[in-house]
Amino acid sequence: MKKKKISPYKIKFLSSLVITTTIIFLELILMNSVMTKMKENAEKQYFESCTQVLEGYSRAVYFYLESYMTSLDSVNTKKLFLTHDKDKIMHWLTFNKPLLHEDFYSIFFVDFSTKKCYISHGITIDLEKDENFFRPEAFNGVDYHISDIHKSKYLDEPVIFIEIPVYADDGTLEGILGGAIELHNLEHITEQIKIGSGNNIYLLDKADHFLVAPTPDMIGTKYSNAEPNTIKTEPFPLPKDSPIGTLNIYTSNGTTVPLLYRKLPVSNWTMALSFHSEGLEKITKRLQKFKIIIILISVSSMFILLVIERYVLKHFYKKQQIESIYDPLTSLITRQRFETEAARWMKHYPKTKFMLIESDIRGFKFINQNYGEEEADKIIQFYSSLLRKMTLKYKGLIAHGYADHFYSFMKVKNVRRSMRLFKEGMEEISVDIRNYKIPFFPKFGITFLRPESRKNVTIKELIGQVSFAKSTIKDNFLEPYAIYNSRLLDRINELHFMENNMESALTNQEFFVMYQPKILLANDKVVGAEALVRWKTSEGKILPPDKFIPVFERNGFITKLDFYVYDKVFQFLERELKAGNPIVPISVNMSRNHNKPEKFMQEFTSIFKKYNIPASLIQVELLERSVMNNNTLKDITDRLHKEGFSVAMDDFGSGESSLNMLTKVPVDTLKFDKDFLRSSTKESGLMDEKSEKFIRSLIDLSKNLEKQTIFEGVETEAQRDFLKAAECDQVQGYFYSKPLSEEDFIEFLKTHI
Ligand code: C2E
Ligand code: CA
Ligand code: CA
């Protein structure tokens, strides 16, 4: 089953959705607890403010009660009361009533010894009949007494009494001086100080009768559902919370009213304030509203954020997608995109021929280093525009890959025609390139995909083919393209085979040496031989060195192989010497990879010392075109001479600095490259005269420098005769002998020495 892939953009969005929701959720929890705290605080504040209002009322009422008491206290004619003289007392009361507190409806004196109560209205009550007035126990330990509500038959309205004790000099309680206050006065007091209209004030006496109440019919009635136990009496100032209690009262219309109450000092009355549950409800409602707004804000901001995020992510994703599709430098599609598109084409048109071209610029690294990145980028852009023009003719795909690599893919009808078109296109763009300020040279690898040879070839493999084809292009500027073919594929396979098997081939002794004789022209005798390596693979195929040596030179294995060959050659010489067979000096090749003379010498001599042969039997062929420069070549030559070996310069004349090298590197022999003869020989087999002259002068030059001369690749008698006439010392070539196996070489020696 194919798993559905979720786009990274979706994953990002979902994860941020989860994060945002979590944050909002936490935010709501936090907000809720903050709101609860705020509500608690608001309630507390509301309660505190109610408490303060209640306290204000209490103080006011108490203040009035106190003023009543002090006005009675101010009377200093107690002696008059002690006379118990009815007339005098009555007279005093009548006379002084208006002088005392204006709220006093009447003032009175209760005389305990006569058991009479004198009232300022001129009434005298006999206490023996009316026990209500005789309350000496009320003064036990207190200086004032404030009575509960009192309904007297002598009065129109209920009153309360403010009373102070009157003592004889010996401290006995002789009577009570008191004043009656009509209840409406109390109401008046609270009315006066009332703040706003919200709260209702209740005042209850000790026995829980309403003294002040919002409705007149409540006055004087007893509050039945009070909970006396919860009412605490505390003196002023009120410590917070404690003296205050709350309770619900049930009103006549059936509703419950929450009350905040406190006890008043001295009177032991209860002051109560109906607190407006509306106030609290308002706060709660406000907070609720606030909460909803915050929730709405958070949720909507979450959505806004998500929308923004979605938009931004989408934008970035698109940008990213565009970047993965289009290369920002050239605006061509990327290689990645190219591969998917080309693969799609291949799948869609199974019966179509396709052409794939990879191109790059020769020495682009060099351009990059020399002209700078900016110029290099400009070249890429310029070149991409040319290629685009070229590819558009085919309605093909064109992509820019890494650095200077470009890929084109197109449907074609006919290979020849497309190649013609390609060459025409190449001509056209080379005109444009020539006019560009910096010279650069492109090269192309081409492959064709034929329907009949398709066999599940992937686009990656096709790209592999073109890259390989391109890599086979030599430095020759006249050859700017290479077409992939199966021969090239065979070479790839061969390359892989060689690289994968070289190590095991060495241990399995698959490499062996052949010897090609060198002939002294003066007498046609063999005077030496060159050791040339071959590879007999495990499958029995013999690979020539031209196949594997360049590969080993690239991967470095050649140095290992060199020493292996030396060992085989020394071994052969020792064996032949011991056997008493005729022998000649053997030249061995030193690959171009060796770069440290000292290291080379060390290994070379250590192998050499394993065998009992004279150094004079060994010549080393150096390559003019090696990684070593003239100084190191001189160094190695000197070191080899010191050990008694002779040195030849191989492929002399194929390099560029041959003449320069001649004077610098003290080799014994110059081994002229086979190209000299090949290029000097005409189709007829005769030698070209000019070339003959040139070769002659080279031989003369060598002789003047006291160097032995040897020519490679002597294939014909004419060549041999010419060289002999030119006084060349030795020759090596098929004319005398091809490279020979050990046995054949031994036989050759026997007959040619
Ligand atoms: P080279 O060192 O120039 O060796 C001479 C090559 O010319 C040999 O090819 C030889 O067979 C070939 N040759 C000789 N006479 C004629 C002729 O008359 N006509 C033609 N057309 N060719 C002729 P070979 O053996 O295939 O070796 C090719 C190259 O491989 C050698 O060129 C040498 O550079 C390298 N090579 C061979 N053996 C070794 C080795 O043991 N070590 C290293 N480092 N390189 C080796
Ligand atoms: Ca050689
Ligand atoms: Ca050579």
PDB file of N, CA, C and O in Angstrom, residues 242-268:
ATOM      1  N   SER A 242     -14.504  40.539  62.285  1.00  0.00           N
ATOM      2  CA  SER A 242     -15.067  39.760  63.377  1.00  0.00           C
ATOM      3  C   SER A 242     -16.451  40.184  63.894  1.00  0.00           C
ATOM      4  O   SER A 242     -17.314  39.312  64.005  1.00  0.00           O
ATOM      5  N   PRO A 243     -16.695  41.466  64.215  1.00  0.00           N
ATOM      6  CA  PRO A 243     -17.996  41.775  64.853  1.00  0.00           C
ATOM      7  C   PRO A 243     -19.120  41.795  63.830  1.00  0.00           C
ATOM      8  O   PRO A 243     -20.279  41.978  64.183  1.00  0.00           O
ATOM      9  N   ILE A 244     -18.781  41.590  62.655  1.00  0.00           N
ATOM     10  CA  ILE A 244     -19.781  41.718  61.601  1.00  0.00           C
ATOM     11  C   ILE A 244     -20.247  40.342  61.201  1.00  0.00           C
ATOM     12  O   ILE A 244     -19.431  39.418  61.071  1.00  0.00           O
ATOM     13  N   GLY A 245     -21.515  40.236  61.024  1.00  0.00           N
ATOM     14  CA  GLY A 245     -22.028  38.951  60.576  1.00  0.00           C
ATOM     15  C   GLY A 245     -22.961  39.164  59.409  1.00  0.00           C
ATOM     16  O   GLY A 245     -23.374  40.282  59.115  1.00  0.00           O
ATOM     17  N   THR A 246     -23.272  38.098  58.751  1.00  0.00           N
ATOM     18  CA  THR A 246     -24.264  38.216  57.683  1.00  0.00           C
ATOM     19  C   THR A 246     -25.353  37.188  57.927  1.00  0.00           C
ATOM     20  O   THR A 246     -25.095  36.124  58.479  1.00  0.00           O
ATOM     21  N   LEU A 247     -26.546  37.562  57.548  1.00  0.00           N
ATOM     22  CA  LEU A 247     -27.635  36.589  57.615  1.00  0.00           C
ATOM     23  C   LEU A 247     -28.698  36.995  56.620  1.00  0.00           C
ATOM     24  O   LEU A 247     -28.706  38.121  56.123  1.00  0.00           O
ATOM     25  N   ASN A 248     -29.552  36.072  56.328  1.00  0.00           N
ATOM     26  CA  ASN A 248     -30.633  36.377  55.399  1.00  0.00           C
ATOM     27  C   ASN A 248     -31.905  36.625  56.191  1.00  0.00           C
ATOM     28  O   ASN A 248     -32.206  35.907  57.135  1.00  0.00           O
ATOM     29  N   ILE A 249     -32.639  37.652  55.804  1.00  0.00           N
ATOM     30  CA  ILE A 249     -33.955  37.806  56.442  1.00  0.00           C
ATOM     31  C   ILE A 249     -35.010  37.587  55.365  1.00  0.00           C
ATOM     32  O   ILE A 249     -34.767  37.821  54.181  1.00  0.00           O
ATOM     33  N   TYR A 250     -36.131  37.118  55.871  1.00  0.00           N
ATOM     34  CA  TYR A 250     -37.211  36.814  54.942  1.00  0.00           C
ATOM     35  C   TYR A 250     -38.231  37.926  55.040  1.00  0.00           C
ATOM     36  O   TYR A 250     -38.774  38.201  56.104  1.00  0.00           O
ATOM     37  N   THR A 251     -38.422  38.570  53.920  1.00  0.00           N
ATOM     38  CA  THR A 251     -39.356  39.703  53.948  1.00  0.00           C
ATOM     39  C   THR A 251     -40.789  39.193  53.790  1.00  0.00           C
ATOM     40  O   THR A 251     -41.008  38.033  53.423  1.00  0.00           O
ATOM     41  N   SER A 252     -41.723  40.103  54.078  1.00  0.00           N
ATOM     42  CA  SER A 252     -43.137  39.716  54.028  1.00  0.00           C
ATOM     43  C   SER A 252     -43.554  39.256  52.624  1.00  0.00           C
ATOM     44  O   SER A 252     -44.425  38.421  52.468  1.00  0.00           O
ATOM     45  N   ASN A 253     -42.876  39.810  51.598  1.00  0.00           N
ATOM     46  CA  ASN A 253     -43.278  39.363  50.255  1.00  0.00           C
ATOM     47  C   ASN A 253     -42.548  38.094  49.808  1.00  0.00           C
ATOM     48  O   ASN A 253     -42.533  37.740  48.629  1.00  0.00           O
ATOM     49  N   GLY A 254     -41.906  37.426  50.771  1.00  0.00           N
ATOM     50  CA  GLY A 254     -41.369  36.099  50.481  1.00  0.00           C
ATOM     51  C   GLY A 254     -39.940  36.062  49.977  1.00  0.00           C
ATOM     52  O   GLY A 254     -39.368  35.000  49.840  1.00  0.00           O
ATOM     53  N   THR A 255     -39.364  37.258  49.662  1.00  0.00           N
ATOM     54  CA  THR A 255     -37.973  37.226  49.172  1.00  0.00           C
ATOM     55  C   THR A 255     -37.001  37.210  50.354  1.00  0.00           C
ATOM     56  O   THR A 255     -37.364  37.588  51.475  1.00  0.00           O
ATOM     57  N   THR A 256     -35.790  36.788  50.077  1.00  0.00           N
ATOM     58  CA  THR A 256     -34.760  36.839  51.131  1.00  0.00           C
ATOM     59  C   THR A 256     -33.838  38.009  50.845  1.00  0.00           C
ATOM     60  O   THR A 256     -33.489  38.281  49.707  1.00  0.00           O
ATOM     61  N   VAL A 257     -33.507  38.682  51.943  1.00  0.00           N
ATOM     62  CA  VAL A 257     -32.609  39.830  51.788  1.00  0.00           C
ATOM     63  C   VAL A 257     -31.360  39.530  52.602  1.00  0.00           C
ATOM     64  O   VAL A 257     -31.447  39.233  53.787  1.00  0.00           O
ATOM     65  N   PRO A 258     -30.192  39.588  51.959  1.00  0.00           N
ATOM     66  CA  PRO A 258     -28.973  39.356  52.757  1.00  0.00           C
ATOM     67  C   PRO A 258     -28.649  40.593  53.598  1.00  0.00           C
ATOM     68  O   PRO A 258     -28.769  41.724  53.131  1.00  0.00           O
ATOM     69  N   LEU A 259     -28.308  40.334  54.814  1.00  0.00           N
ATOM     70  CA  LEU A 259     -28.043  41.437  55.745  1.00  0.00           C
ATOM     71  C   LEU A 259     -26.614  41.371  56.239  1.00  0.00           C
ATOM     72  O   LEU A 259     -26.083  40.295  56.478  1.00  0.00           O
ATOM     73  N   LEU A 260     -26.091  42.583  56.437  1.00  0.00           N
ATOM     74  CA  LEU A 260     -24.789  42.690  57.085  1.00  0.00           C
ATOM     75  C   LEU A 260     -25.096  43.388  58.397  1.00  0.00           C
ATOM     76  O   LEU A 260     -25.779  44.403  58.390  1.00  0.00           O
ATOM     77  N   TYR A 261     -24.643  42.809  59.503  1.00  0.00           N
ATOM     78  CA  TYR A 261     -25.061  43.425  60.766  1.00  0.00           C
ATOM     79  C   TYR A 261     -23.922  43.532  61.738  1.00  0.00           C
ATOM     80  O   TYR A 261     -22.910  42.858  61.592  1.00  0.00           O
ATOM     81  N   ARG A 262     -24.114  44.407  62.701  1.00  0.00           N
ATOM     82  CA  ARG A 262     -23.153  44.480  63.805  1.00  0.00           C
ATOM     83  C   ARG A 262     -23.889  44.944  65.048  1.00  0.00           C
ATOM     84  O   ARG A 262     -24.952  45.546  64.964  1.00  0.00           O
ATOM     85  N   LYS A 263     -23.296  44.663  66.176  1.00  0.00           N
ATOM     86  CA  LYS A 263     -23.895  45.064  67.464  1.00  0.00           C
ATOM     87  C   LYS A 263     -23.438  46.455  67.824  1.00  0.00           C
ATOM     88  O   LYS A 263     -22.278  46.809  67.581  1.00  0.00           O
ATOM     89  N   LEU A 264     -24.337  47.231  68.396  1.00  0.00           N
ATOM     90  CA  LEU A 264     -23.917  48.561  68.857  1.00  0.00           C
ATOM     91  C   LEU A 264     -23.511  48.450  70.318  1.00  0.00           C
ATOM     92  O   LEU A 264     -24.092  47.668  71.065  1.00  0.00           O
ATOM     93  N   PRO A 265     -22.500  49.213  70.713  1.00  0.00           N
ATOM     94  CA  PRO A 265     -22.102  49.154  72.127  1.00  0.00           C
ATOM     95  C   PRO A 265     -23.169  49.820  73.007  1.00  0.00           C
ATOM     96  O   PRO A 265     -24.000  50.582  72.509  1.00  0.00           O
ATOM     97  N   VAL A 266     -23.103  49.539  74.271  1.00  0.00           N
ATOM     98  CA  VAL A 266     -23.969  50.072  75.336  1.00  0.00           C
ATOM     99  C   VAL A 266     -25.426  49.624  75.137  1.00  0.00           C
ATOM    100  O   VAL A 266     -25.976  48.903  75.963  1.00  0.00           O
ATOM    101  N   SER A 267     -25.998  50.007  74.008  1.00  0.00           N
ATOM    102  CA  SER A 267     -27.407  49.681  73.810  1.00  0.00           C
ATOM    103  C   SER A 267     -27.626  48.204  73.534  1.00  0.00           C
ATOM    104  O   SER A 267     -28.689  47.674  73.804  1.00  0.00           O
ATOM    105  N   ASN A 268     -26.545  47.540  72.997  1.00  0.00           N
ATOM    106  CA  ASN A 268     -26.666  46.159  72.549  1.00  0.00           C
ATOM    107  C   ASN A 268     -27.704  45.974  71.454  1.00  0.00           C
ATOM    108  O   ASN A 268     -28.248  44.900  71.272  1.00  0.00           O
TER     109      ASN A 268
END
